[in-house]
Coordinates of C-alpha atoms in Angstrom, one line a residue:
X20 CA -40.8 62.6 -20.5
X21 CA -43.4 64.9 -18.7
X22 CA -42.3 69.0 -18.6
X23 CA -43.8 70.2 -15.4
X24 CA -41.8 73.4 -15.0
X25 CA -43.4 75.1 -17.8
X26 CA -44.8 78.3 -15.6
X27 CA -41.6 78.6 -14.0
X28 CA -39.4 78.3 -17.3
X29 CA -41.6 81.1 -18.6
X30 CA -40.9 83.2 -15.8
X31 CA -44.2 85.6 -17.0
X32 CA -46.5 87.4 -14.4
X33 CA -49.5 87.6 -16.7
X34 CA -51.0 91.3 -17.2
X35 CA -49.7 92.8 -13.9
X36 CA -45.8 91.7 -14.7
X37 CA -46.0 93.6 -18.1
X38 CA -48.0 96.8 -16.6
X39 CA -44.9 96.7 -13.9
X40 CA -42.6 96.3 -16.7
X41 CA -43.9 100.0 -18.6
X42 CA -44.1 101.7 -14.7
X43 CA -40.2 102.7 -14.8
X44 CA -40.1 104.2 -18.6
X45 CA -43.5 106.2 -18.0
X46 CA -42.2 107.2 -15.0
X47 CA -39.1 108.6 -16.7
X48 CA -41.2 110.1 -19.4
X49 CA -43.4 111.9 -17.6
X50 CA -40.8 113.3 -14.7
X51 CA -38.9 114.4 -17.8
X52 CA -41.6 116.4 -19.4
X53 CA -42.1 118.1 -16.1
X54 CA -38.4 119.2 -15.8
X55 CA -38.2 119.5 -19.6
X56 CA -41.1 122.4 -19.1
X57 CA -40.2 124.0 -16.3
X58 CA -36.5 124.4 -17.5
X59 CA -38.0 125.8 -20.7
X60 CA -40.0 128.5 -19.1
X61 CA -37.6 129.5 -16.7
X62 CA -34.6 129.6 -19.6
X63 CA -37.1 131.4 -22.0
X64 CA -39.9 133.1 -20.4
X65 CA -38.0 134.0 -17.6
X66 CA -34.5 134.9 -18.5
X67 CA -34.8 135.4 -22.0
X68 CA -31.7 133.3 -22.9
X69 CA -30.7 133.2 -26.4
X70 CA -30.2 129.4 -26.0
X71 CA -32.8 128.0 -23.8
X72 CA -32.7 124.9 -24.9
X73 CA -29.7 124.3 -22.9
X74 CA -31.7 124.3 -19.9
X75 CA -34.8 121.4 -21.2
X76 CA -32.0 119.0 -22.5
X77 CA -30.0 119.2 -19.6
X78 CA -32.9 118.0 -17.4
X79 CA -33.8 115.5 -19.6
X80 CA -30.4 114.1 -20.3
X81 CA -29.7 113.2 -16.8
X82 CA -32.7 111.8 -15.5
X83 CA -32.3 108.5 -14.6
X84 CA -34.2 105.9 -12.7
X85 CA -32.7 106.5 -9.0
X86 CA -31.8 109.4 -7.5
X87 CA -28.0 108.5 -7.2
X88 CA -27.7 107.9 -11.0
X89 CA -28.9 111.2 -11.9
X90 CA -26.7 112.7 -9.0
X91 CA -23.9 111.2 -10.5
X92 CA -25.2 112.1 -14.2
X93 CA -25.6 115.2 -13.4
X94 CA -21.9 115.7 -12.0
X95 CA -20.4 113.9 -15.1
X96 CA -22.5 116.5 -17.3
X97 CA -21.9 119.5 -15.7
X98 CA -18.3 118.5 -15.5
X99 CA -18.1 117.7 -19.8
X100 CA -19.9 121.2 -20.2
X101 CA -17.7 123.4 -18.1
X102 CA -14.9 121.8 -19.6
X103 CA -16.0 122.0 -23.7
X104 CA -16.9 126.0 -22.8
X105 CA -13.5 126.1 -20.9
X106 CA -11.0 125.2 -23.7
X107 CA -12.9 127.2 -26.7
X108 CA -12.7 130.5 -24.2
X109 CA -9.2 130.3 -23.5
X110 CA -8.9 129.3 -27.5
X111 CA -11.2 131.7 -28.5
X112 CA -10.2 134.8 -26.8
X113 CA -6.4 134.3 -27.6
X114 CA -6.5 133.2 -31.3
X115 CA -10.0 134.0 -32.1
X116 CA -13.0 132.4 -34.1
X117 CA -11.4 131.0 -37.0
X118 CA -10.7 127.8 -38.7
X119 CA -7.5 127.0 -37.3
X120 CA -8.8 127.7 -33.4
X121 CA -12.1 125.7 -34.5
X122 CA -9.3 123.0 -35.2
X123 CA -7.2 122.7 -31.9
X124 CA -10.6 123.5 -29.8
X125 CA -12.0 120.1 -31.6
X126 CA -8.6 118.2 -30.9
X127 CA -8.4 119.5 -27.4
X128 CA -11.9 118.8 -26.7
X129 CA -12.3 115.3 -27.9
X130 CA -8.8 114.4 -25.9
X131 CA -10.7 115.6 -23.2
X132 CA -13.7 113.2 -24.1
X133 CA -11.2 110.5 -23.4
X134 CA -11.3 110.6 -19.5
X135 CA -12.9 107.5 -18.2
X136 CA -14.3 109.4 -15.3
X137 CA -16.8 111.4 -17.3
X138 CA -18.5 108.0 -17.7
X139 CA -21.5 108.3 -20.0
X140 CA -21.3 112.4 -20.5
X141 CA -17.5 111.7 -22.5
X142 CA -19.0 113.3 -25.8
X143 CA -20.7 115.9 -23.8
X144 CA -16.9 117.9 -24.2
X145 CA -17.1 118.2 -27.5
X146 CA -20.1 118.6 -27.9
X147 CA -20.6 121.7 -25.3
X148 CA -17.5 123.3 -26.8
X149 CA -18.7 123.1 -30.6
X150 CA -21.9 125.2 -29.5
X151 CA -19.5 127.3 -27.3
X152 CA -17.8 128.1 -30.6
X153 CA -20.8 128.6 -32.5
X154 CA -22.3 130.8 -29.9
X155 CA -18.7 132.8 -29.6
X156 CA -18.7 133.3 -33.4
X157 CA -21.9 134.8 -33.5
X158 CA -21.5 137.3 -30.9
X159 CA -20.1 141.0 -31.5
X160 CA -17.6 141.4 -29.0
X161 CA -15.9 140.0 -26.0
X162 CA -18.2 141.5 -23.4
X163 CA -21.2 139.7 -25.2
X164 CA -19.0 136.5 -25.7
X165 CA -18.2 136.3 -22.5
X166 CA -21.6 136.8 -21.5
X167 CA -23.2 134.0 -23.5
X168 CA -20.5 131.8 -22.7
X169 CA -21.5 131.9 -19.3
X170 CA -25.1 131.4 -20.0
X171 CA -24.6 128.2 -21.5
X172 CA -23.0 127.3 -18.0
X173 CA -26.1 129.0 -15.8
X174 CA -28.5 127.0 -18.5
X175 CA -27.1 123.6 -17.8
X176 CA -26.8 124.1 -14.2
X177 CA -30.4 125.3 -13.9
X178 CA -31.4 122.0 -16.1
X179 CA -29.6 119.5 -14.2
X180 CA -30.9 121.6 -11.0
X181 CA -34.5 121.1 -11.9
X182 CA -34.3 117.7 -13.5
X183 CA -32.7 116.5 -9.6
X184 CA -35.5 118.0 -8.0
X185 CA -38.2 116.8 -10.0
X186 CA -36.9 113.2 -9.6
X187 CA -36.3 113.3 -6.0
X188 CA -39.9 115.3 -5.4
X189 CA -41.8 112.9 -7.9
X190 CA -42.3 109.8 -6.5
X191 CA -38.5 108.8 -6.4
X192 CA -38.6 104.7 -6.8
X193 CA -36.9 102.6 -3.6
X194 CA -36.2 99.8 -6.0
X195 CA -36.6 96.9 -3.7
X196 CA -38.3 94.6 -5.8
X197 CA -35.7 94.9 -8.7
X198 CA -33.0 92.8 -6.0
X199 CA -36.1 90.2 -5.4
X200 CA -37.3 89.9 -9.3
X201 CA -33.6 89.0 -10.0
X202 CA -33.4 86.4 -7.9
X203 CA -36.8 85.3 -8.3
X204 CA -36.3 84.9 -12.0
X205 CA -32.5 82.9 -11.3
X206 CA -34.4 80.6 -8.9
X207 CA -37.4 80.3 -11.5
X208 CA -35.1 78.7 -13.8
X209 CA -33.4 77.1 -11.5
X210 CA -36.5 75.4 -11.0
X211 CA -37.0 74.3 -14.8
X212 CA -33.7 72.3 -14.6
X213 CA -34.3 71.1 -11.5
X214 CA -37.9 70.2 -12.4
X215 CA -36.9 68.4 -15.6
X216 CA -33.4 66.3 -14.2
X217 CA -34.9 65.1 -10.8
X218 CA -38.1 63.1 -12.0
X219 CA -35.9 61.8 -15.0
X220 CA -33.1 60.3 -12.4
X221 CA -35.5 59.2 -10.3
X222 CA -37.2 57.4 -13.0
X223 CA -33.4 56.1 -14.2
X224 CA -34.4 56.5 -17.4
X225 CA -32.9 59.6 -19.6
X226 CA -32.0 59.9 -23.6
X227 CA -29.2 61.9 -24.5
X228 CA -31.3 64.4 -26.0
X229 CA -32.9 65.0 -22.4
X230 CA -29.8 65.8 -21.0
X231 CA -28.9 67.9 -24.2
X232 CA -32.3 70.0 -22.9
X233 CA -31.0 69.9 -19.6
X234 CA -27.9 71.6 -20.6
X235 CA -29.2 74.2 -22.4
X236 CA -31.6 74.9 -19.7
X237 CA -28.9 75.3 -17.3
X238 CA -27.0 77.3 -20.0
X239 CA -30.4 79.9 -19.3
X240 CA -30.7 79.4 -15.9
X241 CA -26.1 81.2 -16.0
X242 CA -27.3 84.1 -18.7
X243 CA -29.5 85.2 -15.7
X244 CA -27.3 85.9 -13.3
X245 CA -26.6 89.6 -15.1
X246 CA -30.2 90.5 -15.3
X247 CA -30.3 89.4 -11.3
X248 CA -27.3 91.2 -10.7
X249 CA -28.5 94.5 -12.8
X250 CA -31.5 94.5 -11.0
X251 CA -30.1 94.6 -7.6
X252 CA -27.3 97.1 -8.5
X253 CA -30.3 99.2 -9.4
X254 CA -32.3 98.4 -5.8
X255 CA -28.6 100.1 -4.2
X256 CA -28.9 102.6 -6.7
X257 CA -32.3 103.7 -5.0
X258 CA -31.0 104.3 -1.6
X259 CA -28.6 107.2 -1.8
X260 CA -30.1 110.7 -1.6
X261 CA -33.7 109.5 -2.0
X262 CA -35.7 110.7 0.9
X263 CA -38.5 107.6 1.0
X264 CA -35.7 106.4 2.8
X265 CA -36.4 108.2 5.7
X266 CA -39.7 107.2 6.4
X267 CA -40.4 104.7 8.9
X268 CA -40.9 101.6 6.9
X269 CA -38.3 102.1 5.3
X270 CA -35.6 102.5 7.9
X271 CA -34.6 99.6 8.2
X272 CA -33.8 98.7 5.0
X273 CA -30.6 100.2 5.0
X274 CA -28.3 97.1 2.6
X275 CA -29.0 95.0 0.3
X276 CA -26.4 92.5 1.2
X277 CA -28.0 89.6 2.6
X278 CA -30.0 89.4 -1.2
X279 CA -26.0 90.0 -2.7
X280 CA -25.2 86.7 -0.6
X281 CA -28.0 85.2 -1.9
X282 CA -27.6 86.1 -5.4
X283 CA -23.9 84.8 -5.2
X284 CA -24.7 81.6 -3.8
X285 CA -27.6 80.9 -6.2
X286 CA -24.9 81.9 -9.2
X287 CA -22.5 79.3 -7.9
X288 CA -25.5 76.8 -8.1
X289 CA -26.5 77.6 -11.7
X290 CA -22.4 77.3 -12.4
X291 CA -22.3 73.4 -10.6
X292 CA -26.1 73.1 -11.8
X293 CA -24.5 73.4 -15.7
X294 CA -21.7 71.2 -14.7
X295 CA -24.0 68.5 -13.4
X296 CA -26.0 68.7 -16.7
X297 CA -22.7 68.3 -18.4
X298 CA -21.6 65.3 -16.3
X299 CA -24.9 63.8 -17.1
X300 CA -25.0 64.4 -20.9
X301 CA -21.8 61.9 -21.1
X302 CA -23.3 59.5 -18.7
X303 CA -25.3 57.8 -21.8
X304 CA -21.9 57.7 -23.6
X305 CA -19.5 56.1 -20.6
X306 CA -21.7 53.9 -18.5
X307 CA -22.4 50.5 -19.7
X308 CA -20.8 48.1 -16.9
X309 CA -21.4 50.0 -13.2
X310 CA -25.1 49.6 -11.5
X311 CA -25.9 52.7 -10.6
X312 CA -29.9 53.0 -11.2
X313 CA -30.2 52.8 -7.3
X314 CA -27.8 55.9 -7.2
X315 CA -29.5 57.6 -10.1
X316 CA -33.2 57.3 -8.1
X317 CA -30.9 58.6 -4.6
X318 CA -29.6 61.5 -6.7
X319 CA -32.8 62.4 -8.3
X320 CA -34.4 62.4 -4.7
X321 CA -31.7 65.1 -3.6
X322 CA -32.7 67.1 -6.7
X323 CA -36.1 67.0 -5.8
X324 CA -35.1 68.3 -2.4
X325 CA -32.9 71.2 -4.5
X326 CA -36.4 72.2 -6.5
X327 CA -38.1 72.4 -3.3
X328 CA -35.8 75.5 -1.6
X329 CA -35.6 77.1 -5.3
X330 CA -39.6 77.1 -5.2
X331 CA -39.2 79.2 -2.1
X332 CA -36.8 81.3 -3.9
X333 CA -39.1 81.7 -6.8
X334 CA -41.5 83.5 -4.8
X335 CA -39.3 85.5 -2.5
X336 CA -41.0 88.7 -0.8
X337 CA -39.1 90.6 1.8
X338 CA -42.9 91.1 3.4
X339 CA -42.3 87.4 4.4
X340 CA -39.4 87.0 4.2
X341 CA -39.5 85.7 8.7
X342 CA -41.9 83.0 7.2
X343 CA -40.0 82.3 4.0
X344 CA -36.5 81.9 5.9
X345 CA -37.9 79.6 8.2
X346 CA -39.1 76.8 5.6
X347 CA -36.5 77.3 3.7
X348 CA -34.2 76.1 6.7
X349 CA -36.4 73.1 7.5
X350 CA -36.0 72.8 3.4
X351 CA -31.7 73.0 3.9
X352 CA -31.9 69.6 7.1
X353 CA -33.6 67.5 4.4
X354 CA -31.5 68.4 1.5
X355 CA -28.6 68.0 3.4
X356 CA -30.1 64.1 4.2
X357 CA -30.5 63.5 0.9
X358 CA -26.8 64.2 0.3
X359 CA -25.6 62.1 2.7
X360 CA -27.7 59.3 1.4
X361 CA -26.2 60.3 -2.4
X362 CA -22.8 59.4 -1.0
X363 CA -23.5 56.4 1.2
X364 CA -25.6 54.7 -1.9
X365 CA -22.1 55.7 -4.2
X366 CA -20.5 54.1 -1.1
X367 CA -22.3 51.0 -0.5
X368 CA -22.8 50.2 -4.5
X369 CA -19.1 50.4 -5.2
X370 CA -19.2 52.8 -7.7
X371 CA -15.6 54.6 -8.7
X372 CA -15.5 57.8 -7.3
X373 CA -11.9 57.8 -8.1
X374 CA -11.9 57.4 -12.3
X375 CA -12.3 60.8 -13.7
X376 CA -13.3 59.3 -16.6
X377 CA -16.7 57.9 -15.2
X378 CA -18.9 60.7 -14.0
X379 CA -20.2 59.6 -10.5
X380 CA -17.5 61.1 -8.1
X381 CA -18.1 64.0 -10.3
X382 CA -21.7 63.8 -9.3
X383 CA -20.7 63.1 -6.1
X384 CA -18.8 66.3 -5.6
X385 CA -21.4 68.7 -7.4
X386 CA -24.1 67.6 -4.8
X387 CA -21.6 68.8 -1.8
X388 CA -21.4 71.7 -3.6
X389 CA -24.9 72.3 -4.6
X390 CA -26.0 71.6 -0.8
X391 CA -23.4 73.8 0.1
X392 CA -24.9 76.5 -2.2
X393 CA -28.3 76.3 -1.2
X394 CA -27.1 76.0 2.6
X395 CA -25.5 79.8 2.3
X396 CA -28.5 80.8 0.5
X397 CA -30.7 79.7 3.3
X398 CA -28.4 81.0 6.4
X399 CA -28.4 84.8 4.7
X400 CA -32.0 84.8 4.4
X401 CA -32.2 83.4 7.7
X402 CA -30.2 86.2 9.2
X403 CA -31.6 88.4 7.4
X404 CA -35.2 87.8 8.3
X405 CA -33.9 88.3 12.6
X406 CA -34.9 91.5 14.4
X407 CA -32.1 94.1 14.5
X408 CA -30.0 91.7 12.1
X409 CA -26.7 93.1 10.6
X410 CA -25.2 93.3 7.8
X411 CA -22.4 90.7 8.5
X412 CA -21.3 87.4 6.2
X413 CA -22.6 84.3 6.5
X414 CA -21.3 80.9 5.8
X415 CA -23.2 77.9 6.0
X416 CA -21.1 74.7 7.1
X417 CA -22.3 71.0 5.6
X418 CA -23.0 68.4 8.7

C-alpha cells in the first residue's frame, strides 16, 4: 500500500522552518547580553557596588520569550530575593554571623523555597540569603551590613528593571504564529492517518500490520496536542504588556480563543481518530461472516472527505484566514454527506450496530463524532474570520 502523506508526516518547512526555529533563542541571547551589559556598567562603573554581579544575573535570569513571562519572572524573583535577605537580617543582627544562625537562616530559607507561588524562582530564597550571609559576614559593622544588604536589593531590582525594558523595547515577539504552527502541525498529522486509512478502506483491502501503522500514527498525531497547546499558551503569553499590541494591525487581535476552540476540537478528533484505528486493528481479527466491503469503500470516502478540511488546517494563516474559513465550510456540507451515507450503507447492508463485539456501530459512532469535531472546527474559524467577530463559543450542530 502506497504512503502519500509523507510531506505532511514529516511536518518539516525546509531551510526557512529551521532559520525560524533558532529566531526565538538568538533573540533571547542577544536581548540578554544587552541587559547583561548595561546592568553591569551601571552596577559597576556607575555605583561602584561591591557585588555587581547581582545586577547582570538578574537581567539575564528573567528574560523570557514574552513580555508577561518575564513580568511575572521578574515578580517571583524579586519576591525569593527580598525574602532570602529578609530572614538572614533579622537572623543576623539578633544572633549574629555564626554557625548556628548560618543553620536556622538555611532551614528558614529553604521552608521558604517551599511556596508554590514563587514558581520557577523557589531556590532563589536560599540562594539570595546564603550571599546575604556571606556578604553580612564579611562586613565590619552593622552600618556597613546594613548597607550592603540593601544593595543586593537595589542590584536585583535595577537587573530585573533593565532586563523588562530591554525586552519590551527590543523587538518584543507577538507570538501569533506559535497558536497556528500548533495546529498546523496537529492537522499535519492528522493528515498522515487520514491519508494512509481512507485509500486503504476504500480499496477494502488492509493487513493487520496496516492498521498497526495506523495506530501508531494516530498515537503521534495525540503526543501533539501538548506541543499545539504550548505553542498557543505562548501566543497569549505575547499579548499582555507588550506594546506591538497597540499598533493598528494589531488591534484586533485581542484573543486567541477561536484557535483554543479549534485546538480542542481537533484534540477530540486525534482522541476518536486513535479509537477508530483501534476499532479497525481488530476488524481483521472479528469479521469473517458480515459483507461489509461496500461500507468499508462508504467509510473510506468520508475519510477522504476528513483529509480534505485537515489539509486546510495544515496550512492555516490568519492572513487568510476569510478565504480559508470559507472552503473549509463548503469542506464541513460534504463531510457531513458522507456521514449520512456511512450510516445509511450500515443501514441498508444489515450490519450489527448493536454487537459490541463487532466493530461497525463502533465505526458508526466515531464518524458522528469525528464530523462533529471537524464541524466545531470549521464554525470557530468561520466566526472567527467575520468583521467585528467576538469572542463567544461556538457549537456546531450535525444535520
Amino acid at each position: 500500500m502506497s504512503d502519500t502523506t509523507t510531506t505532511y508526516e514529516s511536518g518539516g518547512t525546509g531551510w526557512f522552518g529551521r532559520l525560524r526555529k533558532w529566531e526565538t533563542p538568538l533573540l533571547l541571547v542577544a536581548k540578554s547580553t544587552v541587559a547583561a551589559t548595561l546592568a553591569w556598567f551601571i552596577a559597576g562603573d556607575l555605583l561602584h557596588a561591591q557585588s555587581p554581579a547581582f545586577a547582570p544575573f538578574s537581567a539575564v535570569l528573567i528574560m523570557n520569550v514574552t513580555v508577561y513571562q518575564s513580568v511575572a519572572e521578574s515578580l517571583r524573583y524579586v519576591a525569593a530575593v527580598v525574602a532570602g535577605v529578609a530572614v538572614q537580617s533579622a537572623l543576623g543582627f539578633l544572633a549574629g554571623p555564626d554557625l548556628l544562625t548560618f543553620a536556622l537562616v538555611a532551614v528558614i530559607a529553604l521552608g521558604i523555597g517551599q511556596w508554590r507561588a514563587l514558581g520557577a524562582q523557589r531556590s532563589q530564597v536560599a540562594t539570595a540569603a546564603f550571599f546575604a550571609f556571606s556578604t553580612y559576614a564579611a562586613a565590619s559593622d552593622n552600618a556597613e551590613r546594613a548597607a550592603q544588604l540593601g544593595q543586593i536589593v537595589l542590584l536585583v531590582l535595577i537587573g530585573c528593571s533593565l532586563g523588562l525594558l530591554v525586552n519590551v523595547v527590543l523587538m518584543p515577539p507577538l507570538r501569533y504564529r506559535s497558536a497556528e504552527h500548533g495546529i498546523r502541525s496537529l492537522a499535519q498529522a492528522l493528515v498522515a492517518v487520514l491519508g494512509a486509512v481512507g485509500p486503504a478502506l476504500r480499496e477494502s483491502e488492509f493487513a493487520r500490520e496496516h492498521a498497526r501503522q495506523w495506530c501508531s500514527r494516530a498515537d503521534r498525531a495525540q503526543a501533539l496536542v501538548t506541543q499545539a497547546r504550548s505553542g498557543l499558551r505562548t501566543a497569549e503569553d505575547s499579548l499582555p504588556f507588550n506594546p506591538r499590541r497597540l499598533l493598528p494591525r494589531h488591534r484586533r487581535r485581542a484573543s486567541f480563543a477561536r484557535y483554543r476552540a479549534v485546538l480542542n476540537a481537533l484534540e477530540r478528533a486525534a482522541y476518536q481518530l486513535s479509537s477508530l484505528t483501534r476499532s479497525l486493528e481488530r476488524w481483521r481479527e472479528e469479521e469473517r461472516s458480515y459483507s461489509y466491503r461496500k461500507f468499508l469503500r462508504c467509510y473510506g470516502v468520508f475519510l477522504g472527505s476528513l483529509e480534505e478540511i485537515a489539509r486546510v488546517l495544515a496550512e492555516l494563516d490568519e492572513g487568510k484566514l476569510a478565504d480559508q474559513a470559507a472552503t473549509l465550510c463548503g469542506l464541513a456540507e460534504e463531510v457531513q454527506r458522507c456521514r449520512r451515507a456511512v450510516a445509511e450503507q450500515a443501514e441498508h447492508d444489515g450490519l450489527p450496530l448493536a454487537d459490541p463485539t463487532r466493530p461497525y456501530g463502533v465505526l458508526v459512532i466515531e464518524a458522528t463524532r469525528l464530523a462533529e469535531e471537524f464541524q466545531n472546527v470549521c464554525d470557530s474559524l468561520q466566526a472567527s474570520s467575520r468583521p467585528g467577530a467576538q469572542d463567544r463559543g461556538t457549537t456546531g450542530q450535525l444535520p
